[in-house]
PDB file of C-alpha atoms in Angstrom:
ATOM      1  CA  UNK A   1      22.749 -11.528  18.980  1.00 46.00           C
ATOM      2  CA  UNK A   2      20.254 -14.625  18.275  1.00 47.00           C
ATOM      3  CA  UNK A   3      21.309 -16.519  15.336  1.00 49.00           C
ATOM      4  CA  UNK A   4      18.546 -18.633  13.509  1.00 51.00           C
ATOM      5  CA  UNK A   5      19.750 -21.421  11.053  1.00 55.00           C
ATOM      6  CA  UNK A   6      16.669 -21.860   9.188  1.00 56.00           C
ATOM      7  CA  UNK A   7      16.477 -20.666   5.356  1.00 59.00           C
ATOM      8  CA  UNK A   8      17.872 -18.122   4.631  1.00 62.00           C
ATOM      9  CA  UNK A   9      19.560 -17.662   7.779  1.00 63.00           C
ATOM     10  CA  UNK A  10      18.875 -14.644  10.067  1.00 61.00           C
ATOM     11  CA  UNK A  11      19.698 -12.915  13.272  1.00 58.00           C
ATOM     12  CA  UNK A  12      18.137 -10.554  16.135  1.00 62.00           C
ATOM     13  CA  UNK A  13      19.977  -7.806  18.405  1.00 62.00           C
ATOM     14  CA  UNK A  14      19.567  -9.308  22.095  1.00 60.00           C
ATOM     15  CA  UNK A  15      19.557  -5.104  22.977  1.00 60.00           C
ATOM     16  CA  UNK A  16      16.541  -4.089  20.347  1.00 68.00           C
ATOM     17  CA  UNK A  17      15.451  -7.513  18.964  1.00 67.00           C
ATOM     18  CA  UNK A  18      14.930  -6.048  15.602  1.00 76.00           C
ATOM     19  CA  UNK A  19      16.217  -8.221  12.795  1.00 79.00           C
ATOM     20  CA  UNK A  20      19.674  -7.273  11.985  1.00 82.00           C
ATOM     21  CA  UNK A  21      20.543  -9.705   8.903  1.00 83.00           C
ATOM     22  CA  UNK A  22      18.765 -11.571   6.759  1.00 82.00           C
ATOM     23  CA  UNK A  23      21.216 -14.386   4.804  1.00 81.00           C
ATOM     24  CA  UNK A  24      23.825 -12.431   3.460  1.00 84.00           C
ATOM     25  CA  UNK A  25      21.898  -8.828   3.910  1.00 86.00           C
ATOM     26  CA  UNK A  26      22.543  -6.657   6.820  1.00 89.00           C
ATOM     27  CA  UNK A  27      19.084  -4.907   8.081  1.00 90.00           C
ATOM     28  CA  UNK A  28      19.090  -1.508   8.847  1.00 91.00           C
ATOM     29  CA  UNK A  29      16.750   1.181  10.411  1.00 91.00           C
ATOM     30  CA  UNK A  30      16.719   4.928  10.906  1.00 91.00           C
ATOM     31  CA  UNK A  31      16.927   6.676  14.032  1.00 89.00           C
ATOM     32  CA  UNK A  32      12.978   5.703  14.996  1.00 91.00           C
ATOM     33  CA  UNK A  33      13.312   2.373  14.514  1.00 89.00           C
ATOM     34  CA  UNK A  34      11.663   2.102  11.230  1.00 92.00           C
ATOM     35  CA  UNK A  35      12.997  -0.984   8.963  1.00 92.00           C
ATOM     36  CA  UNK A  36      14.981   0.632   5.763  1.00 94.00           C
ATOM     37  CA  UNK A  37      15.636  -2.653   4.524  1.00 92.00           C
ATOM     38  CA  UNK A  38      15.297  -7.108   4.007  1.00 90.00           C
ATOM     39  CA  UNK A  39      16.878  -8.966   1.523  1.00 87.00           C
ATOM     40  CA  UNK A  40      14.737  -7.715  -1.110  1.00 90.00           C
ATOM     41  CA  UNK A  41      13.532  -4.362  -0.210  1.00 93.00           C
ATOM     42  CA  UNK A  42      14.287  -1.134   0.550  1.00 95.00           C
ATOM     43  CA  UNK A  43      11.775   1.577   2.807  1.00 95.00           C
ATOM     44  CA  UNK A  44      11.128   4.884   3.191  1.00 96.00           C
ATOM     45  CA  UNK A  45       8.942   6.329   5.708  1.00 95.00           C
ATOM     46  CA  UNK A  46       7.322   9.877   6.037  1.00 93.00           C
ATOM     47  CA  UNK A  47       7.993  12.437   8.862  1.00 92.00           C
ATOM     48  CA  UNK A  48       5.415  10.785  10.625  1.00 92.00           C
ATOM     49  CA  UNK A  49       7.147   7.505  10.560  1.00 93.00           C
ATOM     50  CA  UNK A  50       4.519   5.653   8.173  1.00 94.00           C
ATOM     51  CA  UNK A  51       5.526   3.807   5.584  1.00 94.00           C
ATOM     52  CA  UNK A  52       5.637   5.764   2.408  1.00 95.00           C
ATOM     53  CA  UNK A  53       7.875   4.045  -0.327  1.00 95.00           C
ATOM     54  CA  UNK A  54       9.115   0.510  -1.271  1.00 95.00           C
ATOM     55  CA  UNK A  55      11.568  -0.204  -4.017  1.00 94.00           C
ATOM     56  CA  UNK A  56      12.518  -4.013  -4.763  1.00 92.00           C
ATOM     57  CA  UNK A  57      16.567  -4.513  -4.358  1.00 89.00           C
ATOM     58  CA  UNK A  58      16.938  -6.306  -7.789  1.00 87.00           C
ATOM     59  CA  UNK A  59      14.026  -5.247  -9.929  1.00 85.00           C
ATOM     60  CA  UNK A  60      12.846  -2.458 -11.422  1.00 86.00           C
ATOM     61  CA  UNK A  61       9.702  -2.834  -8.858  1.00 88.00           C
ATOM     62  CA  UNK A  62       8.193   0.502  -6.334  1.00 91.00           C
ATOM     63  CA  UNK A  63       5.177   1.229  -4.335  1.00 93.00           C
ATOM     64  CA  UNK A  64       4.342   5.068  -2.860  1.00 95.00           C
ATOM     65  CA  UNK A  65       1.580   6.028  -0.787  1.00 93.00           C
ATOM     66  CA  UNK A  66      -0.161   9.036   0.575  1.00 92.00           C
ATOM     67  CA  UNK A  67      -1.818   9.558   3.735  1.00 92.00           C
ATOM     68  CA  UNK A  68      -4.059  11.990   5.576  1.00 88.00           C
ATOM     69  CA  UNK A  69      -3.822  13.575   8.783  1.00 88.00           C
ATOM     70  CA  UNK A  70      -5.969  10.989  10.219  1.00 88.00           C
ATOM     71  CA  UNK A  71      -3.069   8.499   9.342  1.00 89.00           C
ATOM     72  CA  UNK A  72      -5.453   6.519   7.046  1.00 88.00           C
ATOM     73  CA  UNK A  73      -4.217   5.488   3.388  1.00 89.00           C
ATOM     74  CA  UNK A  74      -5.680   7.313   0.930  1.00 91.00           C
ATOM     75  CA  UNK A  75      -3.451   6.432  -2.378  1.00 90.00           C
ATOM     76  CA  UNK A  76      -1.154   4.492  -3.270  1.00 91.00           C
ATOM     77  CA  UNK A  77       0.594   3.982  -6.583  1.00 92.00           C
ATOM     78  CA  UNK A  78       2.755   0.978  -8.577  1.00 90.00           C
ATOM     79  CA  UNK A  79       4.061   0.447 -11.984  1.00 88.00           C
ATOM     80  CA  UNK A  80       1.664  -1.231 -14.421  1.00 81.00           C
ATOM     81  CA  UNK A  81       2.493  -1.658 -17.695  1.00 74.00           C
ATOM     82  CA  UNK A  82       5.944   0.189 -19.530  1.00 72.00           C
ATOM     83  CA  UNK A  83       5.767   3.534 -18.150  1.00 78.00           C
ATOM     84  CA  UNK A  84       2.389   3.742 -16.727  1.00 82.00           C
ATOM     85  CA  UNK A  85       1.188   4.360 -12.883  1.00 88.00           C
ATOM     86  CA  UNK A  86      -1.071   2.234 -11.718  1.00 87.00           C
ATOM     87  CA  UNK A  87      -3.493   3.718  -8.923  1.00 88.00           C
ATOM     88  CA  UNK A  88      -5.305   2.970  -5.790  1.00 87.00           C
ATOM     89  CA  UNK A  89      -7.573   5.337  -4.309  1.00 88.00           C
ATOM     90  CA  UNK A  90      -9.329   4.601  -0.904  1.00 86.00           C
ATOM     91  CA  UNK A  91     -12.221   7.095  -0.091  1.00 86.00           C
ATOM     92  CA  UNK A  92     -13.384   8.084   2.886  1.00 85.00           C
ATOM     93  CA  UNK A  93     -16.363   9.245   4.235  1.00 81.00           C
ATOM     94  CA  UNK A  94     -15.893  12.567   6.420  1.00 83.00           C
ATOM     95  CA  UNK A  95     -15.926   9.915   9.608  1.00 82.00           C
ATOM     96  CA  UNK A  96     -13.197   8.647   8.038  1.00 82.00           C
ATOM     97  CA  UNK A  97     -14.847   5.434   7.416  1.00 80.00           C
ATOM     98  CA  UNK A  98     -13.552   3.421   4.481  1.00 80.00           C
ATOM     99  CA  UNK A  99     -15.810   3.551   1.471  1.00 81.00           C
ATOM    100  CA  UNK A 100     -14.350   1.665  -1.514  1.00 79.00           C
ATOM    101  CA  UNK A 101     -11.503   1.089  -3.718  1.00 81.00           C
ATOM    102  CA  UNK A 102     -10.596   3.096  -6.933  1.00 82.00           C
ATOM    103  CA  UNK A 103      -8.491   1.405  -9.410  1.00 82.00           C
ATOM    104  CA  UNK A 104      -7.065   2.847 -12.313  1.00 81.00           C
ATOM    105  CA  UNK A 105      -5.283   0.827 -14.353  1.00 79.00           C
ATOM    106  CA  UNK A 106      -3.596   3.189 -17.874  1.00 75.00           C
ATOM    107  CA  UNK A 107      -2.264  -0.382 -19.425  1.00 72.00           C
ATOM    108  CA  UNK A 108      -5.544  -1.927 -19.507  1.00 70.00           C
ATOM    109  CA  UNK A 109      -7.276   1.505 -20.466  1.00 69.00           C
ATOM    110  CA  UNK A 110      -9.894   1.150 -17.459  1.00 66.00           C
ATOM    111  CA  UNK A 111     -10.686   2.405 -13.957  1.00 70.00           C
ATOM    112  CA  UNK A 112     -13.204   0.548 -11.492  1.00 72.00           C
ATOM    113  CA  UNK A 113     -15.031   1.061  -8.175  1.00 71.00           C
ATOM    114  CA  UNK A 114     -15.253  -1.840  -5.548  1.00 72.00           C
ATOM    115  CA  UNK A 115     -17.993  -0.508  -3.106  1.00 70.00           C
ATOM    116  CA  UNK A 116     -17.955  -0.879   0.835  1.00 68.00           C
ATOM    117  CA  UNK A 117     -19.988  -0.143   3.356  1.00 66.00           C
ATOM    118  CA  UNK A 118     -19.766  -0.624   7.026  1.00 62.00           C
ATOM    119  CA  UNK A 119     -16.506  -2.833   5.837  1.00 61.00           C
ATOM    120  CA  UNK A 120     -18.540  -5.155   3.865  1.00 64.00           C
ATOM    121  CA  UNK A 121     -18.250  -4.791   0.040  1.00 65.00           C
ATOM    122  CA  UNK A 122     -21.258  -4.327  -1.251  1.00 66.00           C
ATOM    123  CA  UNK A 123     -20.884  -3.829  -4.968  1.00 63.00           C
ATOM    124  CA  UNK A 124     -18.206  -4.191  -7.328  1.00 60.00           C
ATOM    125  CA  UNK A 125     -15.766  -4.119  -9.479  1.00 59.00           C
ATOM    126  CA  UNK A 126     -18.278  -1.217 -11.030  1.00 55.00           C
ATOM    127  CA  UNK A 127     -16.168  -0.213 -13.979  1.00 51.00           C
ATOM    128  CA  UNK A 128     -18.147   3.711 -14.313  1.00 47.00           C
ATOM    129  CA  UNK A 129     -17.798   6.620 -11.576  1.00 45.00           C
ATOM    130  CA  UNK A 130     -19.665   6.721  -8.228  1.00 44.00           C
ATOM    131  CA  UNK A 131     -20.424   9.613  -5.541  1.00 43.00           C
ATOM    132  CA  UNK A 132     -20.746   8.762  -1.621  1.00 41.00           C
ATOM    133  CA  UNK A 133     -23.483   9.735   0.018  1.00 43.00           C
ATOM    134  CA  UNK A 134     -22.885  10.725   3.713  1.00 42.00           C
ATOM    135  CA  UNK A 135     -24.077   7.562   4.897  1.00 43.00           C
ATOM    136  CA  UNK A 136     -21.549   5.576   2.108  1.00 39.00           C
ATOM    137  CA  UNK A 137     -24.612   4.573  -0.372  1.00 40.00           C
ATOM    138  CA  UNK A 138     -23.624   5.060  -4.092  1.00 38.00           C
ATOM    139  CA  UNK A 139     -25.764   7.934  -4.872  1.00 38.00           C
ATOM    140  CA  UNK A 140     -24.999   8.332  -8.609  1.00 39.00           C
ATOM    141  CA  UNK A 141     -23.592   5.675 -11.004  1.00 42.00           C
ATOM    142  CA  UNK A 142     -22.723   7.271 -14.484  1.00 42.00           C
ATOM    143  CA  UNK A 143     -21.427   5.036 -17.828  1.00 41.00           C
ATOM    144  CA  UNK A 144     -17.925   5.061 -18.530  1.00 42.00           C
ATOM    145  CA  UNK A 145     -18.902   7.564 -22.041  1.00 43.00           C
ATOM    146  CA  UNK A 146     -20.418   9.950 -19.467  1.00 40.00           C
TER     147      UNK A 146
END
């Protein structure tokens, strides 16, 4: 085992060299390997082994997220405000190209498109609805009323 003496002090297997304690915290993993926990998380991973929940140790604090059979995020969700779920949704195109970022947001009463194409964002935060076209140009913009 390494021991580092920095702040807060940790320490590495010499057989894995994953972190095995963190201050007073002792890091474990499941039988892939994956990281269950630090000194202020915990983790939970899917049956493909990608990350799919995070819950803060000492705080009422969580983060879930969904992905497709590509592998590629599509959603992921957080506490906003009192009991709401706050939202991310990350579109793709059927190339699986990133296309934006859909934020909805119940505490603040408002949802809004950041637009990307070609992984440059192009337009945004559009606070109204947009459609992809197959090429990732916003093809139809409505108001928030409809």
């Amino acid at each position: 085992m390494f021991v580092f003496t920095g702040k807060p002090q940790t320490a590495i297997s010499a057989v894995c060299y994953h972190l095995t304690q963190i201050g007073a915290t002792s890091v474990n993993y499941d039988a892939a390997g994956n990281q269950l926990n630090d000194a202020t998380y915990n983790y939970q991973y899917d049956a493909e082994g990608r990350l799919s929940y995070t819950s803060a140790q000492s705080w009422s604090w969580w983060e879930s997220s969904v992905y497709n059979a590509q592998g590629q995020r599509m959603t992921e969700s957080m506490p906003d405000s009192g009991s709401n779920t706050r939202t991310l949704i990350y579109p793709r195109d059927l190339a699986g190209h990133w296309q934006g970022l859909f934020d909805i947001r119940p505490s603040q009463n408002w949802a809004v498109w950041d637009v990307f194409s070609m992984g440059q964002q192009v337009s945004g935060p559009l606070t109204s609805g947009c459609c992809f076209g197959s090429q990732g140009i916003v093809t139809l913009i409505t108001a928030r009323d409809g």
